[in-house]
mmCIF file with all atom_site columns, C-alpha atoms in Angstrom:
data_model
loop_
_atom_site.group_PDB
_atom_site.id
_atom_site.type_symbol
_atom_site.label_atom_id
_atom_site.label_alt_id
_atom_site.label_comp_id
_atom_site.label_asym_id
_atom_site.label_entity_id
_atom_site.label_seq_id
_atom_site.pdbx_PDB_ins_code
_atom_site.Cartn_x
_atom_site.Cartn_y
_atom_site.Cartn_z
_atom_site.occupancy
_atom_site.B_iso_or_equiv
_atom_site.pdbx_formal_charge
_atom_site.auth_seq_id
_atom_site.auth_comp_id
_atom_site.auth_asym_id
_atom_site.auth_atom_id
_atom_site.pdbx_PDB_model_num
ATOM 1   C CA . MET A 1 1   ? 84.121  -11.715 -22.358 1.00 36.00 ? 795 MET A CA 1
ATOM 2   C CA . SER A 1 2   ? 81.377  -11.124 -19.956 1.00 33.00 ? 796 SER A CA 1
ATOM 3   C CA . ARG A 1 3   ? 78.110  -9.081  -19.976 1.00 32.00 ? 797 ARG A CA 1
ATOM 4   C CA . THR A 1 4   ? 75.466  -8.094  -17.771 1.00 32.00 ? 798 THR A CA 1
ATOM 5   C CA . GLY A 1 5   ? 72.064  -7.667  -17.611 1.00 34.00 ? 799 GLY A CA 1
ATOM 6   C CA . ASP A 1 6   ? 68.476  -8.565  -16.790 1.00 33.00 ? 800 ASP A CA 1
ATOM 7   C CA . SER A 1 7   ? 66.988  -10.815 -19.304 1.00 33.00 ? 801 SER A CA 1
ATOM 8   C CA . ALA A 1 8   ? 63.075  -10.393 -19.571 1.00 34.00 ? 802 ALA A CA 1
ATOM 9   C CA . GLU A 1 9   ? 62.217  -13.485 -21.979 1.00 31.00 ? 803 GLU A CA 1
ATOM 10  C CA . THR A 1 10  ? 60.185  -15.874 -21.062 1.00 29.00 ? 804 THR A CA 1
ATOM 11  C CA . PRO A 1 11  ? 60.595  -19.600 -21.518 1.00 30.00 ? 805 PRO A CA 1
ATOM 12  C CA . THR A 1 12  ? 58.596  -19.647 -24.690 1.00 30.00 ? 806 THR A CA 1
ATOM 13  C CA . GLU A 1 13  ? 60.114  -16.793 -26.261 1.00 32.00 ? 807 GLU A CA 1
ATOM 14  C CA . LYS A 1 14  ? 63.863  -18.082 -25.880 1.00 31.00 ? 808 LYS A CA 1
ATOM 15  C CA . PRO A 1 15  ? 66.168  -19.587 -28.942 1.00 37.00 ? 809 PRO A CA 1
ATOM 16  C CA . ALA A 1 16  ? 66.669  -22.621 -29.323 1.00 40.00 ? 810 ALA A CA 1
ATOM 17  C CA . GLU A 1 17  ? 70.180  -22.463 -28.051 1.00 47.00 ? 811 GLU A CA 1
ATOM 18  C CA . GLU A 1 18  ? 71.449  -19.870 -25.618 1.00 46.00 ? 812 GLU A CA 1
ATOM 19  C CA . PRO A 1 19  ? 74.468  -17.753 -26.409 1.00 53.00 ? 813 PRO A CA 1
ATOM 20  C CA . ALA A 1 20  ? 77.645  -17.574 -24.052 1.00 50.00 ? 814 ALA A CA 1
ATOM 21  C CA . GLY A 1 21  ? 76.762  -13.848 -23.045 1.00 50.00 ? 815 GLY A CA 1
ATOM 22  C CA . GLU A 1 22  ? 74.009  -11.597 -21.934 1.00 53.00 ? 816 GLU A CA 1
ATOM 23  C CA . HIS A 1 23  ? 73.375  -7.875  -22.402 1.00 61.00 ? 817 HIS A CA 1
ATOM 24  C CA . GLY A 1 24  ? 70.919  -5.690  -20.922 1.00 61.00 ? 818 GLY A CA 1
ATOM 25  C CA . ALA A 1 25  ? 67.442  -5.046  -22.253 1.00 64.00 ? 819 ALA A CA 1
ATOM 26  C CA . GLY A 1 26  ? 67.642  -2.750  -25.130 1.00 80.00 ? 820 GLY A CA 1
ATOM 27  C CA . ARG A 1 27  ? 71.136  -3.131  -25.876 1.00 94.00 ? 821 ARG A CA 1
ATOM 28  C CA . VAL A 1 28  ? 72.206  -4.104  -29.294 1.00 97.00 ? 822 VAL A CA 1
ATOM 29  C CA . VAL A 1 29  ? 74.926  -6.160  -29.688 1.00 98.00 ? 823 VAL A CA 1
ATOM 30  C CA . GLY A 1 30  ? 76.604  -5.988  -33.633 1.00 98.00 ? 824 GLY A CA 1
ATOM 31  C CA . TYR A 1 31  ? 78.711  -8.611  -35.213 1.00 98.00 ? 825 TYR A CA 1
ATOM 32  C CA . VAL A 1 32  ? 80.781  -7.630  -38.327 1.00 98.00 ? 826 VAL A CA 1
ATOM 33  C CA . PRO A 1 33  ? 82.887  -10.713 -39.677 1.00 97.00 ? 827 PRO A CA 1
ATOM 34  C CA . GLY A 1 34  ? 85.256  -10.420 -42.369 1.00 94.00 ? 828 GLY A CA 1
ATOM 35  C CA . ALA A 1 35  ? 88.695  -11.527 -43.410 1.00 93.00 ? 829 ALA A CA 1
ATOM 36  C CA . TYR A 1 36  ? 90.132  -7.180  -43.456 1.00 94.00 ? 830 TYR A CA 1
ATOM 37  C CA . ASP A 1 37  ? 92.886  -8.498  -45.439 1.00 91.00 ? 831 ASP A CA 1
ATOM 38  C CA . MET A 1 38  ? 94.900  -5.472  -47.281 1.00 86.00 ? 832 MET A CA 1
ATOM 39  C CA . PHE A 1 39  ? 92.339  -2.818  -45.257 1.00 90.00 ? 833 PHE A CA 1
ATOM 40  C CA . HIS A 1 40  ? 90.687  -1.043  -47.297 1.00 86.00 ? 834 HIS A CA 1
ATOM 41  C CA . ILE A 1 41  ? 88.027  1.641   -47.585 1.00 89.00 ? 835 ILE A CA 1
ATOM 42  C CA . GLY A 1 42  ? 85.127  -1.283  -48.261 1.00 88.00 ? 836 GLY A CA 1
ATOM 43  C CA . HIS A 1 43  ? 86.275  -2.777  -45.259 1.00 91.00 ? 837 HIS A CA 1
ATOM 44  C CA . LEU A 1 44  ? 86.372  0.970   -43.491 1.00 94.00 ? 838 LEU A CA 1
ATOM 45  C CA . ASN A 1 45  ? 82.438  1.583   -44.927 1.00 92.00 ? 839 ASN A CA 1
ATOM 46  C CA . ILE A 1 46  ? 80.954  -1.393  -43.568 1.00 94.00 ? 840 ILE A CA 1
ATOM 47  C CA . LEU A 1 47  ? 82.591  -0.904  -39.913 1.00 97.00 ? 841 LEU A CA 1
ATOM 48  C CA . LYS A 1 48  ? 81.177  2.658   -39.977 1.00 96.00 ? 842 LYS A CA 1
ATOM 49  C CA . ARG A 1 49  ? 77.695  1.724   -40.768 1.00 95.00 ? 843 ARG A CA 1
ATOM 50  C CA . ALA A 1 50  ? 77.484  -1.547  -39.087 1.00 97.00 ? 844 ALA A CA 1
ATOM 51  C CA . ARG A 1 51  ? 78.557  0.925   -35.830 1.00 97.00 ? 845 ARG A CA 1
ATOM 52  C CA . LEU A 1 52  ? 75.461  3.232   -36.290 1.00 97.00 ? 846 LEU A CA 1
ATOM 53  C CA . GLY A 1 53  ? 73.142  0.074   -36.284 1.00 97.00 ? 847 GLY A CA 1
ATOM 54  C CA . CYS A 1 54  ? 73.854  -0.936  -32.648 1.00 98.00 ? 848 CYS A CA 1
ATOM 55  C CA . ASP A 1 55  ? 75.152  -0.129  -29.263 1.00 98.00 ? 849 ASP A CA 1
ATOM 56  C CA . HIS A 1 56  ? 78.367  -2.460  -29.193 1.00 98.00 ? 850 HIS A CA 1
ATOM 57  C CA . LEU A 1 57  ? 80.183  -3.525  -32.400 1.00 98.00 ? 851 LEU A CA 1
ATOM 58  C CA . ILE A 1 58  ? 82.326  -6.723  -32.412 1.00 98.00 ? 852 ILE A CA 1
ATOM 59  C CA . ALA A 1 59  ? 84.462  -6.996  -35.150 1.00 98.00 ? 853 ALA A CA 1
ATOM 60  C CA . GLY A 1 60  ? 85.245  -10.654 -36.151 1.00 98.00 ? 854 GLY A CA 1
ATOM 61  C CA . VAL A 1 61  ? 88.731  -11.415 -37.831 1.00 98.00 ? 855 VAL A CA 1
ATOM 62  C CA . VAL A 1 62  ? 88.682  -14.533 -39.537 1.00 96.00 ? 856 VAL A CA 1
ATOM 63  C CA . THR A 1 63  ? 91.754  -16.896 -39.061 1.00 97.00 ? 857 THR A CA 1
ATOM 64  C CA . ASP A 1 64  ? 94.343  -17.394 -41.837 1.00 95.00 ? 858 ASP A CA 1
ATOM 65  C CA . GLU A 1 65  ? 93.082  -21.040 -41.811 1.00 95.00 ? 859 GLU A CA 1
ATOM 66  C CA . VAL A 1 66  ? 89.314  -20.173 -42.393 1.00 93.00 ? 860 VAL A CA 1
ATOM 67  C CA . LEU A 1 67  ? 90.266  -17.608 -44.866 1.00 91.00 ? 861 LEU A CA 1
ATOM 68  C CA . GLU A 1 68  ? 92.481  -20.093 -47.008 1.00 92.00 ? 862 GLU A CA 1
ATOM 69  C CA . LYS A 1 69  ? 89.793  -22.578 -46.936 1.00 92.00 ? 863 LYS A CA 1
ATOM 70  C CA . ALA A 1 70  ? 86.853  -20.375 -47.747 1.00 86.00 ? 864 ALA A CA 1
ATOM 71  C CA . LYS A 1 71  ? 89.146  -18.220 -50.428 1.00 84.00 ? 865 LYS A CA 1
ATOM 72  C CA . GLY A 1 72  ? 91.689  -20.968 -51.642 1.00 88.00 ? 866 GLY A CA 1
ATOM 73  C CA . ARG A 1 73  ? 94.545  -18.940 -50.842 1.00 86.00 ? 867 ARG A CA 1
ATOM 74  C CA . PRO A 1 74  ? 96.290  -17.481 -47.520 1.00 89.00 ? 868 PRO A CA 1
ATOM 75  C CA . PRO A 1 75  ? 95.991  -13.798 -46.722 1.00 91.00 ? 869 PRO A CA 1
ATOM 76  C CA . ILE A 1 76  ? 98.547  -11.398 -47.371 1.00 89.00 ? 870 ILE A CA 1
ATOM 77  C CA . VAL A 1 77  ? 98.327  -9.415  -44.100 1.00 93.00 ? 871 VAL A CA 1
ATOM 78  C CA . PRO A 1 78  ? 98.793  -12.148 -40.898 1.00 95.00 ? 872 PRO A CA 1
ATOM 79  C CA . LEU A 1 79  ? 96.185  -12.441 -38.551 1.00 97.00 ? 873 LEU A CA 1
ATOM 80  C CA . ALA A 1 80  ? 97.856  -10.730 -35.962 1.00 97.00 ? 874 ALA A CA 1
ATOM 81  C CA . GLU A 1 81  ? 98.494  -7.768  -37.787 1.00 97.00 ? 875 GLU A CA 1
ATOM 82  C CA . ARG A 1 82  ? 94.401  -7.651  -39.268 1.00 97.00 ? 876 ARG A CA 1
ATOM 83  C CA . LEU A 1 83  ? 93.500  -7.973  -35.517 1.00 98.00 ? 877 LEU A CA 1
ATOM 84  C CA . GLN A 1 84  ? 95.715  -4.632  -34.318 1.00 97.00 ? 878 GLN A CA 1
ATOM 85  C CA . ILE A 1 85  ? 94.398  -2.904  -37.774 1.00 97.00 ? 879 ILE A CA 1
ATOM 86  C CA . VAL A 1 86  ? 90.596  -3.505  -37.031 1.00 98.00 ? 880 VAL A CA 1
ATOM 87  C CA . GLY A 1 87  ? 90.943  -3.220  -33.457 1.00 97.00 ? 881 GLY A CA 1
ATOM 88  C CA . SER A 1 88  ? 92.307  0.230   -33.924 1.00 97.00 ? 882 SER A CA 1
ATOM 89  C CA . MET A 1 89  ? 89.325  1.456   -35.393 1.00 96.00 ? 883 MET A CA 1
ATOM 90  C CA . GLU A 1 90  ? 87.292  4.018   -33.497 1.00 96.00 ? 884 GLU A CA 1
ATOM 91  C CA . CYS A 1 91  ? 83.952  2.515   -34.827 1.00 97.00 ? 885 CYS A CA 1
ATOM 92  C CA . VAL A 1 92  ? 84.862  -0.505  -33.199 1.00 98.00 ? 886 VAL A CA 1
ATOM 93  C CA . ASP A 1 93  ? 84.284  -1.508  -29.528 1.00 98.00 ? 887 ASP A CA 1
ATOM 94  C CA . GLU A 1 94  ? 85.562  -5.270  -29.635 1.00 98.00 ? 888 GLU A CA 1
ATOM 95  C CA . VAL A 1 95  ? 87.720  -7.432  -31.708 1.00 98.00 ? 889 VAL A CA 1
ATOM 96  C CA . VAL A 1 96  ? 87.831  -11.023 -31.569 1.00 98.00 ? 890 VAL A CA 1
ATOM 97  C CA . THR A 1 97  ? 89.124  -13.845 -34.029 1.00 98.00 ? 891 THR A CA 1
ATOM 98  C CA . ASP A 1 98  ? 86.724  -15.438 -35.992 1.00 97.00 ? 892 ASP A CA 1
ATOM 99  C CA . VAL A 1 99  ? 87.307  -19.773 -35.951 1.00 96.00 ? 893 VAL A CA 1
ATOM 100 C CA . SER A 1 100 ? 84.541  -20.556 -38.417 1.00 94.00 ? 894 SER A CA 1
ATOM 101 C CA . SER A 1 101 ? 82.847  -20.076 -41.382 1.00 90.00 ? 895 SER A CA 1
ATOM 102 C CA . ASP A 1 102 ? 79.638  -21.193 -39.639 1.00 94.00 ? 896 ASP A CA 1
ATOM 103 C CA . LYS A 1 103 ? 78.697  -17.643 -37.573 1.00 95.00 ? 897 LYS A CA 1
ATOM 104 C CA . LEU A 1 104 ? 76.441  -19.945 -35.204 1.00 97.00 ? 898 LEU A CA 1
ATOM 105 C CA . VAL A 1 105 ? 79.833  -20.581 -33.905 1.00 96.00 ? 899 VAL A CA 1
ATOM 106 C CA . MET A 1 106 ? 80.699  -17.132 -33.263 1.00 97.00 ? 900 MET A CA 1
ATOM 107 C CA . TRP A 1 107 ? 76.810  -16.108 -32.128 1.00 98.00 ? 901 TRP A CA 1
ATOM 108 C CA . ARG A 1 108 ? 77.369  -19.192 -29.490 1.00 97.00 ? 902 ARG A CA 1
ATOM 109 C CA . ARG A 1 109 ? 80.553  -17.475 -28.168 1.00 97.00 ? 903 ARG A CA 1
ATOM 110 C CA . LEU A 1 110 ? 79.695  -13.609 -28.201 1.00 97.00 ? 904 LEU A CA 1
ATOM 111 C CA . GLY A 1 111 ? 75.720  -13.300 -28.401 1.00 97.00 ? 905 GLY A CA 1
ATOM 112 C CA . PHE A 1 112 ? 75.433  -11.075 -30.679 1.00 98.00 ? 906 PHE A CA 1
ATOM 113 C CA . ASP A 1 113 ? 71.694  -9.747  -31.915 1.00 98.00 ? 907 ASP A CA 1
ATOM 114 C CA . VAL A 1 114 ? 72.654  -8.604  -35.649 1.00 98.00 ? 908 VAL A CA 1
ATOM 115 C CA . LEU A 1 115 ? 75.193  -9.305  -38.322 1.00 97.00 ? 909 LEU A CA 1
ATOM 116 C CA . PHE A 1 116 ? 76.485  -7.354  -40.433 1.00 97.00 ? 910 PHE A CA 1
ATOM 117 C CA . LYS A 1 117 ? 77.417  -8.448  -43.994 1.00 93.00 ? 911 LYS A CA 1
ATOM 118 C CA . GLY A 1 118 ? 78.313  -6.913  -47.531 1.00 88.00 ? 912 GLY A CA 1
ATOM 119 C CA . ASP A 1 119 ? 75.282  -7.367  -49.980 1.00 86.00 ? 913 ASP A CA 1
ATOM 120 C CA . ASP A 1 120 ? 77.252  -9.620  -52.142 1.00 83.00 ? 914 ASP A CA 1
ATOM 121 C CA . TRP A 1 121 ? 76.066  -12.282 -50.319 1.00 83.00 ? 915 TRP A CA 1
ATOM 122 C CA . LYS A 1 122 ? 72.187  -11.130 -50.473 1.00 89.00 ? 916 LYS A CA 1
ATOM 123 C CA . GLY A 1 123 ? 69.997  -13.647 -52.193 1.00 87.00 ? 917 GLY A CA 1
ATOM 124 C CA . THR A 1 124 ? 72.900  -16.172 -52.838 1.00 87.00 ? 918 THR A CA 1
ATOM 125 C CA . GLU A 1 125 ? 72.940  -19.689 -51.543 1.00 93.00 ? 919 GLU A CA 1
ATOM 126 C CA . LYS A 1 126 ? 75.374  -18.687 -48.421 1.00 90.00 ? 920 LYS A CA 1
ATOM 127 C CA . GLY A 1 127 ? 73.643  -15.541 -47.796 1.00 91.00 ? 921 GLY A CA 1
ATOM 128 C CA . ASP A 1 128 ? 70.243  -17.599 -47.674 1.00 94.00 ? 922 ASP A CA 1
ATOM 129 C CA . ARG A 1 129 ? 71.608  -20.104 -45.342 1.00 95.00 ? 923 ARG A CA 1
ATOM 130 C CA . LEU A 1 130 ? 73.270  -17.534 -43.236 1.00 95.00 ? 924 LEU A CA 1
ATOM 131 C CA . GLU A 1 131 ? 69.824  -15.830 -42.729 1.00 96.00 ? 925 GLU A CA 1
ATOM 132 C CA . ALA A 1 132 ? 68.289  -18.897 -42.225 1.00 97.00 ? 926 ALA A CA 1
ATOM 133 C CA . ASP A 1 133 ? 70.856  -20.200 -39.553 1.00 97.00 ? 927 ASP A CA 1
ATOM 134 C CA . LEU A 1 134 ? 70.850  -17.054 -37.795 1.00 97.00 ? 928 LEU A CA 1
ATOM 135 C CA . GLY A 1 135 ? 67.104  -16.232 -37.971 1.00 97.00 ? 929 GLY A CA 1
ATOM 136 C CA . ALA A 1 136 ? 66.501  -19.565 -36.008 1.00 97.00 ? 930 ALA A CA 1
ATOM 137 C CA . VAL A 1 137 ? 68.283  -18.131 -32.880 1.00 98.00 ? 931 VAL A CA 1
ATOM 138 C CA . GLY A 1 138 ? 67.021  -14.637 -33.069 1.00 97.00 ? 932 GLY A CA 1
ATOM 139 C CA . VAL A 1 139 ? 69.805  -13.043 -34.991 1.00 98.00 ? 933 VAL A CA 1
ATOM 140 C CA . ARG A 1 140 ? 69.119  -10.109 -38.030 1.00 97.00 ? 934 ARG A CA 1
ATOM 141 C CA . VAL A 1 141 ? 71.125  -10.213 -40.923 1.00 97.00 ? 935 VAL A CA 1
ATOM 142 C CA . VAL A 1 142 ? 71.702  -6.651  -42.161 1.00 96.00 ? 936 VAL A CA 1
ATOM 143 C CA . TYR A 1 143 ? 73.332  -6.017  -45.835 1.00 95.00 ? 937 TYR A CA 1
ATOM 144 C CA . PHE A 1 144 ? 75.121  -3.094  -46.458 1.00 89.00 ? 938 PHE A CA 1
ATOM 145 C CA . PRO A 1 145 ? 76.394  -1.919  -50.366 1.00 84.00 ? 939 PRO A CA 1
ATOM 146 C CA . TYR A 1 146 ? 79.477  -3.623  -51.391 1.00 73.00 ? 940 TYR A CA 1
ATOM 147 C CA . THR A 1 147 ? 82.158  -1.485  -52.638 1.00 66.00 ? 941 THR A CA 1
ATOM 148 C CA . VAL A 1 148 ? 82.518  -2.956  -55.782 1.00 61.00 ? 942 VAL A CA 1
ATOM 149 C CA . HIS A 1 149 ? 85.438  -0.872  -57.229 1.00 58.00 ? 943 HIS A CA 1
ATOM 150 C CA . THR A 1 150 ? 88.044  -1.801  -54.231 1.00 60.00 ? 944 THR A CA 1
ATOM 151 C CA . SER A 1 151 ? 88.159  -5.365  -53.026 1.00 57.00 ? 945 SER A CA 1
ATOM 152 C CA . SER A 1 152 ? 91.090  -7.245  -51.509 1.00 56.00 ? 946 SER A CA 1
ATOM 153 C CA . THR A 1 153 ? 90.608  -9.581  -54.304 1.00 58.00 ? 947 THR A CA 1
ATOM 154 C CA . ALA A 1 154 ? 91.045  -6.817  -56.970 1.00 58.00 ? 948 ALA A CA 1
ATOM 155 C CA . LEU A 1 155 ? 93.944  -5.435  -54.680 1.00 54.00 ? 949 LEU A CA 1
ATOM 156 C CA . ARG A 1 156 ? 95.714  -8.901  -54.969 1.00 56.00 ? 950 ARG A CA 1
ATOM 157 C CA . ARG A 1 157 ? 95.511  -8.669  -58.351 1.00 63.00 ? 951 ARG A CA 1
ATOM 158 C CA . LEU A 1 158 ? 96.971  -5.606  -58.929 1.00 58.00 ? 952 LEU A CA 1
ATOM 159 C CA . ILE A 1 159 ? 99.736  -6.652  -56.696 1.00 62.00 ? 953 ILE A CA 1
ATOM 160 C CA . THR A 1 160 ? 100.668 -10.160 -58.173 1.00 65.00 ? 954 THR A CA 1
ATOM 161 C CA . GLY A 1 161 ? 99.509  -9.512  -61.335 1.00 70.00 ? 955 GLY A CA 1
ATOM 162 C CA . SER A 1 162 ? 97.315  -12.531 -61.652 1.00 63.00 ? 956 SER A CA 1
#
């Protein structure tokens, strides 16, 4: 992915690292990572809300391996299908495969300005670490209300009976 635009940063304003892409002054690139397994209303809500908070929205769909490592189980819907589902959403400008639970890896690749997450991460150890890591390179983390009544975990329990 390439972006063009002028960078008006001075050497003292540059983050410690430089992301792969550049974007024009004033253009806000948002990133919303997720499993998007068994796509449901919570996924739709976060994507639509995230779209309102940026000029270009990139959705990162985590690999089966990253998801299994993070959650201790494989997804029900394979990566290729999850990419196709999320990529078909009008509110998503671009869909990419997210290859790491470390979001700095994806920032280096994509150069986003803001990362969107469900507020179930807010105030947790992993959320605090995410904010610190991304804040160090100038990325804001914005939380949206987590859809408690519908989740992939709840759907999985319903389907499998466990």
